[in-house]
Short mmCIF file of N, CA, C and O in Angstrom, two decimals:
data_model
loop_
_atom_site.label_atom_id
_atom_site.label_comp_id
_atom_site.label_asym_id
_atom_site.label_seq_id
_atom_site.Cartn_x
_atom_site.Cartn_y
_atom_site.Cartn_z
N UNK A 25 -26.02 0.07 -2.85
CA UNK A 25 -25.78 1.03 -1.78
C UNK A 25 -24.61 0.54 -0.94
O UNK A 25 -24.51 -0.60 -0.49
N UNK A 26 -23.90 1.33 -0.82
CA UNK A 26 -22.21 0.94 0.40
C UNK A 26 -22.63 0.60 1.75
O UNK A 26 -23.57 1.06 2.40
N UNK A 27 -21.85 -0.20 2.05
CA UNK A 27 -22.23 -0.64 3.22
C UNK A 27 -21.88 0.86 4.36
O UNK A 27 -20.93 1.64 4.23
N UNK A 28 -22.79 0.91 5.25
CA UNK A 28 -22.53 1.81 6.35
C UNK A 28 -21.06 1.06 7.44
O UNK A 28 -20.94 -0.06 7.94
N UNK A 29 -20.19 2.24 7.47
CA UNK A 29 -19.37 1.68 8.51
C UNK A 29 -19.46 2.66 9.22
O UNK A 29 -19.89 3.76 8.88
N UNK A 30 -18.87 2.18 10.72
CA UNK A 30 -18.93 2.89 11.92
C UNK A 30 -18.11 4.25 12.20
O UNK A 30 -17.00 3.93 12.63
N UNK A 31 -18.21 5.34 12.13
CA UNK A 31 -17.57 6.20 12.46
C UNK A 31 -16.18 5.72 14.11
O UNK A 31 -14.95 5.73 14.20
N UNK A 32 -17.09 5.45 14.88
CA UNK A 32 -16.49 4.97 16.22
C UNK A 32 -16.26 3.07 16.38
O UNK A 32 -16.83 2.23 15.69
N UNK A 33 -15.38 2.84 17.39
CA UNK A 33 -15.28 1.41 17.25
C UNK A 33 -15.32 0.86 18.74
O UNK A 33 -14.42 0.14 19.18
N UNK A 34 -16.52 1.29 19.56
CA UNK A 34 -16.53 1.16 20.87
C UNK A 34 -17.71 0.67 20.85
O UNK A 34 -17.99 0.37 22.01
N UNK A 35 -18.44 0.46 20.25
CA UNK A 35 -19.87 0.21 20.19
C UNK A 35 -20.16 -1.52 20.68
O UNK A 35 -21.13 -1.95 21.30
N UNK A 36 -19.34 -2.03 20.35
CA UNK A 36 -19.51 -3.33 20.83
C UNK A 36 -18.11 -3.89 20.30
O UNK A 36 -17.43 -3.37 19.42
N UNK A 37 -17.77 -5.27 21.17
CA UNK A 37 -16.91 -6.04 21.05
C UNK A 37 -16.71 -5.91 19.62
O UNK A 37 -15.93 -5.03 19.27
N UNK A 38 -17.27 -6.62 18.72
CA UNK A 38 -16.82 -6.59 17.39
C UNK A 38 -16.11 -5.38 16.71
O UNK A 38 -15.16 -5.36 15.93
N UNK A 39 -16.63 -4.68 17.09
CA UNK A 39 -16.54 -3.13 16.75
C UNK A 39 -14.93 -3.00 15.66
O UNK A 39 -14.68 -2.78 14.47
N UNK A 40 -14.03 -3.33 17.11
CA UNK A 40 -12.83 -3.27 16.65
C UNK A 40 -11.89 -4.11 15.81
O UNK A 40 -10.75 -3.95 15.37
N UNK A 41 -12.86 -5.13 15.74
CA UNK A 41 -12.56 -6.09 14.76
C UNK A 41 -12.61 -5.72 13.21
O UNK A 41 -11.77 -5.99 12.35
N UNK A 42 -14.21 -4.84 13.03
CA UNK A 42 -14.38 -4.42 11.96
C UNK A 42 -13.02 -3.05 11.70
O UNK A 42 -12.24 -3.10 10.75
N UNK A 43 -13.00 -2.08 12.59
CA UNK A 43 -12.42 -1.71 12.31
C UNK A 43 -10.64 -1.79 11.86
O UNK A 43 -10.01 -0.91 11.28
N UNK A 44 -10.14 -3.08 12.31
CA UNK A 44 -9.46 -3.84 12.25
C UNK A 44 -8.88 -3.75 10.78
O UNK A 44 -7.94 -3.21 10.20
N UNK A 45 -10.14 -4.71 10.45
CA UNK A 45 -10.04 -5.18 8.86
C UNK A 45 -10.61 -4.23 7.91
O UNK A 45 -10.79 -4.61 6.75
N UNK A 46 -11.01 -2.62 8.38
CA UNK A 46 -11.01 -1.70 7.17
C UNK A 46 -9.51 -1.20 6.86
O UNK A 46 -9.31 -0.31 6.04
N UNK A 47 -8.87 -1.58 7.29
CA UNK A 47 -7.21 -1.51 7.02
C UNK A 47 -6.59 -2.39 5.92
O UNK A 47 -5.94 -1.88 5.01
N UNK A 48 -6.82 -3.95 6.02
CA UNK A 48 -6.91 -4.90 5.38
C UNK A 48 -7.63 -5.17 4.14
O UNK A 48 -7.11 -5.85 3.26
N UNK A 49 -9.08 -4.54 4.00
CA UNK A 49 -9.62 -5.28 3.01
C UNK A 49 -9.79 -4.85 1.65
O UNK A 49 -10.63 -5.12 0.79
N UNK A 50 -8.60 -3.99 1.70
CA UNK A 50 -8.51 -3.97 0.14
C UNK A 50 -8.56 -5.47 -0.47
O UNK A 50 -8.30 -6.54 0.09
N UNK A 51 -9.01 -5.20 -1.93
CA UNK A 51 -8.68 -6.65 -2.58
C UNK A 51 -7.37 -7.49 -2.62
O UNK A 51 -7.23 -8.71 -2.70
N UNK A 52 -6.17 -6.18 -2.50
CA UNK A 52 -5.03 -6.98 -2.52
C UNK A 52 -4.16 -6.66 -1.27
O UNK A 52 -3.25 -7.47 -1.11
N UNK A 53 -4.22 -5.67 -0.39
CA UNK A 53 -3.73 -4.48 0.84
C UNK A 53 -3.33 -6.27 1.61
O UNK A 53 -2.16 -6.49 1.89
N UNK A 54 -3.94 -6.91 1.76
CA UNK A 54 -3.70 -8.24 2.25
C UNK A 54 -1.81 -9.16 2.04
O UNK A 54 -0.83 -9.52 2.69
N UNK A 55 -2.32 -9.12 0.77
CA UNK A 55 -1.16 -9.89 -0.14
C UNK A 55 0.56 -8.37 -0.62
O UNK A 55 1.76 -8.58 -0.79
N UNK A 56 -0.04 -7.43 -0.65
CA UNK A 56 1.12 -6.15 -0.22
C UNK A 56 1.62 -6.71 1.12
O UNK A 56 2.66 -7.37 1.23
N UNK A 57 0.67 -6.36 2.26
CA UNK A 57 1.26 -6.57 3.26
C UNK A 57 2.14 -7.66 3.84
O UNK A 57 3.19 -7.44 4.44
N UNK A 58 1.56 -8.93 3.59
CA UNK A 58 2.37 -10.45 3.41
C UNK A 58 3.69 -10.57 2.28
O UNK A 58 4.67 -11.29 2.51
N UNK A 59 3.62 -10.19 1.70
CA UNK A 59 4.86 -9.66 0.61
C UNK A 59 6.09 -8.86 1.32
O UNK A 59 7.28 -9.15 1.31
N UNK A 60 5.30 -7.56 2.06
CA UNK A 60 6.43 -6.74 2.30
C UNK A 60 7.13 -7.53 3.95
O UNK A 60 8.21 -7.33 4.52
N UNK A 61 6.35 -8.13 4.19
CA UNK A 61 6.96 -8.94 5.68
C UNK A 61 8.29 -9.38 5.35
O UNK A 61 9.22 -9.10 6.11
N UNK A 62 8.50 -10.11 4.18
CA UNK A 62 10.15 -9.97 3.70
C UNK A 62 10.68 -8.96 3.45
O UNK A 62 11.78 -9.15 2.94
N UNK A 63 10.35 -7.70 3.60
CA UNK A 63 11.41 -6.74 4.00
C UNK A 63 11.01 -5.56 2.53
O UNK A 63 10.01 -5.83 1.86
N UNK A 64 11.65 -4.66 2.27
CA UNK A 64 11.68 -3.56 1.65
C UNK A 64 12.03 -3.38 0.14
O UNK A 64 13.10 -2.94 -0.28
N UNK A 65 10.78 -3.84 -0.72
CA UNK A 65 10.54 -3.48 -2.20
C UNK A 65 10.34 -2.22 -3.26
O UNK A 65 10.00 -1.05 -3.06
N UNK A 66 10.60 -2.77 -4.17
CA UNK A 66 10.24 -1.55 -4.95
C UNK A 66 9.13 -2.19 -6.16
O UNK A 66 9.01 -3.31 -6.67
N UNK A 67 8.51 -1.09 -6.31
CA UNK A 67 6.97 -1.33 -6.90
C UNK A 67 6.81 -2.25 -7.85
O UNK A 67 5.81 -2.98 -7.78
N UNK A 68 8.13 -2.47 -9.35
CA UNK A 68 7.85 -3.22 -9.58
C UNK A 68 8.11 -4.61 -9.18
O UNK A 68 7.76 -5.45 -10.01
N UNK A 69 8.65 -5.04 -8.11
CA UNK A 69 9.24 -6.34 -6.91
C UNK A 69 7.64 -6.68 -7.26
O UNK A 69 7.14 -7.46 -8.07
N UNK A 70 6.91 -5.48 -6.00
CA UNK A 70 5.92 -6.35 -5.56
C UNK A 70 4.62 -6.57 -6.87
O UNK A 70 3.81 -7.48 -6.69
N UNK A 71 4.53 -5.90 -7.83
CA UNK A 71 3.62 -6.14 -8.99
C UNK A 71 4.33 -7.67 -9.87
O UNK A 71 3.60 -8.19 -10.70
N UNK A 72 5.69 -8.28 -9.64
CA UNK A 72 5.60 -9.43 -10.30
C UNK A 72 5.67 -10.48 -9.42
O UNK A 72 6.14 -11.57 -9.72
N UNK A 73 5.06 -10.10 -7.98
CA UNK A 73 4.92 -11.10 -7.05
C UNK A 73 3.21 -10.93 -6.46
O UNK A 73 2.67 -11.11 -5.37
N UNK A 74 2.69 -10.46 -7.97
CA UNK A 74 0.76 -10.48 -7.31
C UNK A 74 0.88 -9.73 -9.27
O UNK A 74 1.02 -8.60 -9.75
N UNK A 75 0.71 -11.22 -9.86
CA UNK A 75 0.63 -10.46 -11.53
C UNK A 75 -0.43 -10.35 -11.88
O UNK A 75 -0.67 -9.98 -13.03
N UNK A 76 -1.54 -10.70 -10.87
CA UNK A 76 -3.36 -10.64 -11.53
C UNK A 76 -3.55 -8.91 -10.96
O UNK A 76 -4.70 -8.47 -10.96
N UNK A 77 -2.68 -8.19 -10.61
CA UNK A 77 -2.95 -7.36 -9.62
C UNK A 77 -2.54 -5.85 -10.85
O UNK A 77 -1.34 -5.63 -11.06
N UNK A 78 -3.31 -5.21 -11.34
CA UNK A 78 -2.97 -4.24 -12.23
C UNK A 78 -2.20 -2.98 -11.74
O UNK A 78 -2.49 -2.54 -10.63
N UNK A 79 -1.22 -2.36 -12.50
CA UNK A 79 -0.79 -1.05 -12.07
C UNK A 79 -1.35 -0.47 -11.10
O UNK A 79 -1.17 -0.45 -9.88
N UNK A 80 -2.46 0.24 -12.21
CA UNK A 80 -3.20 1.13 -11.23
C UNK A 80 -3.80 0.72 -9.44
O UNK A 80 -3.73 1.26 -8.34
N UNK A 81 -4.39 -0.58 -10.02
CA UNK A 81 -4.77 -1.49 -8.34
C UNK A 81 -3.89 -1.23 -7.06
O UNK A 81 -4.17 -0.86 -5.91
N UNK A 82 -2.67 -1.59 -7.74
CA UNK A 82 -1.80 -1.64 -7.00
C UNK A 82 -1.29 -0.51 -6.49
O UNK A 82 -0.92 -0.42 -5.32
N UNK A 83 -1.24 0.47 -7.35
CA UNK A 83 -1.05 1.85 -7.09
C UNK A 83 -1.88 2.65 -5.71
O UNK A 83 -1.51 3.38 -4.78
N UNK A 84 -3.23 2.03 -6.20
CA UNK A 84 -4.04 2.71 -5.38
C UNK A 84 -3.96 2.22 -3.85
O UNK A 84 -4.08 2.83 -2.79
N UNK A 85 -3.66 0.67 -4.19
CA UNK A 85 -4.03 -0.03 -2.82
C UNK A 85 -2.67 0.18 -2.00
O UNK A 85 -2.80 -0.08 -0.80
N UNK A 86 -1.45 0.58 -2.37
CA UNK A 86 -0.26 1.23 -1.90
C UNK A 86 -0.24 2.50 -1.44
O UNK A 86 0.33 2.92 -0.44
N UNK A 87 -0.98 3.15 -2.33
CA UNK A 87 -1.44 4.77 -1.50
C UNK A 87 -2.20 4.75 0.02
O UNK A 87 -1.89 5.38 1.03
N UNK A 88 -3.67 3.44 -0.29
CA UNK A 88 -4.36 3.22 1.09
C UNK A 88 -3.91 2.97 1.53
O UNK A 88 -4.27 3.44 2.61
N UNK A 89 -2.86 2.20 1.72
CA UNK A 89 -1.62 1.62 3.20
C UNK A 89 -0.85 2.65 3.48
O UNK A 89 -0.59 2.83 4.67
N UNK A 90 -0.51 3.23 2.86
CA UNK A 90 0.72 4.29 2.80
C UNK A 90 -0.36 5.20 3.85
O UNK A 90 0.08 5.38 4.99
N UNK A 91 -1.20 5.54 3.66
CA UNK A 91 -2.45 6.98 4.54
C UNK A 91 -2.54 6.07 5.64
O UNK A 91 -2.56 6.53 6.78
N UNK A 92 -2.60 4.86 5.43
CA UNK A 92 -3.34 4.33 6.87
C UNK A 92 -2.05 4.21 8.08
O UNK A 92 -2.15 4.01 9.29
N UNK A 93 -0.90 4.41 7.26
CA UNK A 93 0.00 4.30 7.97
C UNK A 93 0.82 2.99 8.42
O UNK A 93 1.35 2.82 9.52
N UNK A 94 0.79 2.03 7.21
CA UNK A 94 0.96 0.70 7.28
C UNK A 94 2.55 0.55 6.83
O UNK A 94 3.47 -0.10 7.31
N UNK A 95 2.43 1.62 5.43
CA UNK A 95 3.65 1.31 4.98
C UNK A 95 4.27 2.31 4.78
O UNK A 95 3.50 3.27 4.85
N UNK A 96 5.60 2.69 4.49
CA UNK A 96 6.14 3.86 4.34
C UNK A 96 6.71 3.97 2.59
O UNK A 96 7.10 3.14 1.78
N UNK A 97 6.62 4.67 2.58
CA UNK A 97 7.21 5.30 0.80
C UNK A 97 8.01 5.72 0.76
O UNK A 97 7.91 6.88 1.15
N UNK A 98 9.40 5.36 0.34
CA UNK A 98 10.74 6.39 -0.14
C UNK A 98 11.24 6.56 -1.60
O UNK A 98 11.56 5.61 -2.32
N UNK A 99 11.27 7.84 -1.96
CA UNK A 99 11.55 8.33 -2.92
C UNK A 99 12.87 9.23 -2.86
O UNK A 99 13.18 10.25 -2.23
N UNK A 100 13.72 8.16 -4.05
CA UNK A 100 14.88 8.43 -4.13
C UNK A 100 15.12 9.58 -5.51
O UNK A 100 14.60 9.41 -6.61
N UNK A 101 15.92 10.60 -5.18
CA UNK A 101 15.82 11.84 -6.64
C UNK A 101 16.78 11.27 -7.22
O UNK A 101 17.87 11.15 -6.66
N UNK A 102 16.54 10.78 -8.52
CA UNK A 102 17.43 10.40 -9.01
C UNK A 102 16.58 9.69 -10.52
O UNK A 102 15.41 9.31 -10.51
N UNK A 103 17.40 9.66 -11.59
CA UNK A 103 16.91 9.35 -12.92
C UNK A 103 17.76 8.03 -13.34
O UNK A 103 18.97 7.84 -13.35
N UNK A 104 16.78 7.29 -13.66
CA UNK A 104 14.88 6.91 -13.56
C UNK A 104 14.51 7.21 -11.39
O UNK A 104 15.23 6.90 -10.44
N UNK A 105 13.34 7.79 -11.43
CA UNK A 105 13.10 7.67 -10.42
C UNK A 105 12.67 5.85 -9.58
O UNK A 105 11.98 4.88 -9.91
N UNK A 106 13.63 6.28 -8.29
CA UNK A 106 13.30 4.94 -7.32
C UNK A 106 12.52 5.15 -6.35
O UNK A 106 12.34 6.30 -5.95
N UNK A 107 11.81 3.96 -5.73
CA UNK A 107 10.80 4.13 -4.84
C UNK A 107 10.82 2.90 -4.37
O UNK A 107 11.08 1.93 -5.09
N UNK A 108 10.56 2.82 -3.09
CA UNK A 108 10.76 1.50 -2.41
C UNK A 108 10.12 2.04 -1.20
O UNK A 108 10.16 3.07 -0.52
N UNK A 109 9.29 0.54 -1.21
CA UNK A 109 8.24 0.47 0.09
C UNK A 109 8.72 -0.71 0.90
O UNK A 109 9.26 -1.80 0.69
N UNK A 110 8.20 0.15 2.16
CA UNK A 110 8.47 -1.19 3.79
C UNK A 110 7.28 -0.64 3.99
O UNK A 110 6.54 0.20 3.49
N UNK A 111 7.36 -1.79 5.39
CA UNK A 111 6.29 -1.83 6.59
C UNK A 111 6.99 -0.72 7.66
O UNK A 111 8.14 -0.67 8.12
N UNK A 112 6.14 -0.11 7.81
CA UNK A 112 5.92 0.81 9.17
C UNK A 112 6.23 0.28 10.15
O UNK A 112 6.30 -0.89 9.76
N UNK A 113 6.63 0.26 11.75
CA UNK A 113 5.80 -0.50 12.88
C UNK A 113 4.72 -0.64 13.31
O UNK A 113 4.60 -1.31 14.34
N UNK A 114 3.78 -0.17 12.80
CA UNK A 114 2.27 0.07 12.52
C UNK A 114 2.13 -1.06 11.99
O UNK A 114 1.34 -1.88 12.46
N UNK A 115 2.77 -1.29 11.03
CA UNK A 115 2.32 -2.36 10.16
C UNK A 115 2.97 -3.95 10.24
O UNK A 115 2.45 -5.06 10.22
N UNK A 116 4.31 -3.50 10.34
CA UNK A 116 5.03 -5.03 11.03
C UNK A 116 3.56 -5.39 12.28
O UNK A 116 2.89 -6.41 12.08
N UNK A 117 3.31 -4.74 13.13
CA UNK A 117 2.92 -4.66 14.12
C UNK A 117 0.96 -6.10 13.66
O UNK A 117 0.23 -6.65 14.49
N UNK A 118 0.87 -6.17 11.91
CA UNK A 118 -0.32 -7.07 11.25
C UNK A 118 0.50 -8.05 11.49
O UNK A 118 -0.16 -8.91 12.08
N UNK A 119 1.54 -8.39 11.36
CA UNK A 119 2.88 -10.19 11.14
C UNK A 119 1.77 -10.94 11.64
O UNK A 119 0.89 -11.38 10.90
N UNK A 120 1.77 -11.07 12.77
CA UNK A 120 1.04 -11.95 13.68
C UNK A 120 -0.53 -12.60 12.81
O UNK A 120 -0.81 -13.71 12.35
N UNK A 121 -1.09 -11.65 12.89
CA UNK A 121 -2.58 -11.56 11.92
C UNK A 121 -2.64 -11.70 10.16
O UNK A 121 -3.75 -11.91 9.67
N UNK A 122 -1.51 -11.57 9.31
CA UNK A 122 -1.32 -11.59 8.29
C UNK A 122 -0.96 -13.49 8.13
O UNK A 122 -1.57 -14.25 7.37
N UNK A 123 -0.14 -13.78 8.81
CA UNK A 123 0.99 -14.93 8.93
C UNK A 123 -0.29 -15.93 9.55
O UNK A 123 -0.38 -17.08 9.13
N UNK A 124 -1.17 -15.47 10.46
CA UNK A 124 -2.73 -15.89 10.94
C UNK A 124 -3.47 -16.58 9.55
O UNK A 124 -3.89 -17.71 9.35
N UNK A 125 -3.42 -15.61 8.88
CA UNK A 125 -4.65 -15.47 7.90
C UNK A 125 -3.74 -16.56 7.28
O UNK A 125 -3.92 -17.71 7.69
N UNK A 126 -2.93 -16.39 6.49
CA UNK A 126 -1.81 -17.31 5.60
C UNK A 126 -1.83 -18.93 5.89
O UNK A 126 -1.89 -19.84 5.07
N UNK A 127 -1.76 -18.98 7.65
CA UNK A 127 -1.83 -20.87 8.01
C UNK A 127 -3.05 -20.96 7.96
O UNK A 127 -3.42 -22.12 7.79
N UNK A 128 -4.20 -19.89 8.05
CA UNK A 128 -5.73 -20.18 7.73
C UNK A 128 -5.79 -20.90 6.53
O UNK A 128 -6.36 -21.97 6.35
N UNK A 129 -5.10 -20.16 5.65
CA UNK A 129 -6.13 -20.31 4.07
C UNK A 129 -5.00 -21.25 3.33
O UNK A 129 -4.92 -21.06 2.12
N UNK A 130 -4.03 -22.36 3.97
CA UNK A 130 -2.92 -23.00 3.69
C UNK A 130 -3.83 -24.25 4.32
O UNK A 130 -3.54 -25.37 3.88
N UNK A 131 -4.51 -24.21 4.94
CA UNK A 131 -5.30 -25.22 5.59
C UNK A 131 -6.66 -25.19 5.48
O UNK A 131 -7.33 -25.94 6.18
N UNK A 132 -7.28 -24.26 4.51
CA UNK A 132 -8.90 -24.44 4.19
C UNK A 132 -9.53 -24.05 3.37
O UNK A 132 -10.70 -24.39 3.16
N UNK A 133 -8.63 -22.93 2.51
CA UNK A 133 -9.04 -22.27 0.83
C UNK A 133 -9.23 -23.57 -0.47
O UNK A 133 -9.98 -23.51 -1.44
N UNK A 134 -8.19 -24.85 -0.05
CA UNK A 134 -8.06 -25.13 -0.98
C UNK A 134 -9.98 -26.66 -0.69
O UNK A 134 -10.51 -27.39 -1.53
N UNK A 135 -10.24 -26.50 0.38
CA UNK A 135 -11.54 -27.41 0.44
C UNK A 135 -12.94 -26.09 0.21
O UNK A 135 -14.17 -26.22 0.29
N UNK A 136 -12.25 -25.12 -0.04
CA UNK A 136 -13.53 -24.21 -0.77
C UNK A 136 -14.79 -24.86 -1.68
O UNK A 136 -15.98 -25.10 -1.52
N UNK A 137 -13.32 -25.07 -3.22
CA UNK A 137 -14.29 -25.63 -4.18
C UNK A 137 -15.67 -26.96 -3.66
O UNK A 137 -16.83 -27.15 -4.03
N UNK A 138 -14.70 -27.65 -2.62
CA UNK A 138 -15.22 -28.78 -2.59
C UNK A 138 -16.52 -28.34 -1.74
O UNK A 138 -17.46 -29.13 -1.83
N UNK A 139 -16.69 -27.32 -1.02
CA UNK A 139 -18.02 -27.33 0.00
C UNK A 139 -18.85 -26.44 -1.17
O UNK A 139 -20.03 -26.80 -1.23
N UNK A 140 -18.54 -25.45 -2.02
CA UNK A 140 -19.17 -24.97 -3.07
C UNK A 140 -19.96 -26.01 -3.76
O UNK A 140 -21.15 -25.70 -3.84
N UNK A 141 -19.72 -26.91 -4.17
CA UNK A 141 -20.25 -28.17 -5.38
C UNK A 141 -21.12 -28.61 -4.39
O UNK A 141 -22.24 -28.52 -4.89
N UNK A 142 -21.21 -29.05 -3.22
CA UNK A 142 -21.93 -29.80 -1.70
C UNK A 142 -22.94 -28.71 -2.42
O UNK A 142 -23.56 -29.03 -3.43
N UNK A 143 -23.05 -27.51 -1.88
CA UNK A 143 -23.80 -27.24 -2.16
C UNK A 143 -25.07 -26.74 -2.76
O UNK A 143 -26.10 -26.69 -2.08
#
């Protein structure tokens, strides 16, 4: 069964936290976003800079940013068609919290394994 999320995000302090990170938690919406902080790619840029990350995944999880208003999409007419994605100011606007998460897990992903086996 899916987890229930909050329609509203006033309900308590946390609230907005969660709602925060329904922006973020795609499996990869994370690692897009930290990618595009260097500036303005095109699809296949960012699929050989996240190669566990399939077409379609990626596809999809570029559409959810794109609606949420994170990133912007330009489509150039022209043969072969081009497309190249940035950050929004919406979305520059994660740097802080993305670049957060990044000195997090640069300083404590890699003692994972080791508290896993502890226990």
């Amino acid at each position: 069964m899916p987890r229930i999320r909050h329609e509203r995000f006033d309900c308590s302090p946390g609230c907005t936290v969660e709602g925060t990170l329904r922006y973020i938690d795609g499996k990869w919406k994370g690692v897009v976003l930290y990618h595009l902080l260097e500036g303005t790619m095109r699809f296949n840029e960012i699929r050989r800079r996240i190669p566990n990350c399939t077409q379609r995944m990626l596809t999809n999880q570029l559409r959810e940013l794109e609606m949420d208003g994170l990133i912007a999409r330009k489509v150039y007419a022209q043969v072969p068609p081009k497309v190249e994605y940035s950050l929004t100011p919406r979305g520059r606007s994660l740097e802080p919290v993305i670049t957060a998460l990044k000195v997090w897990g640069d300083a404590n992903v890699t003692l994972a394994p080791e508290v896993s086996q502890a226990a």
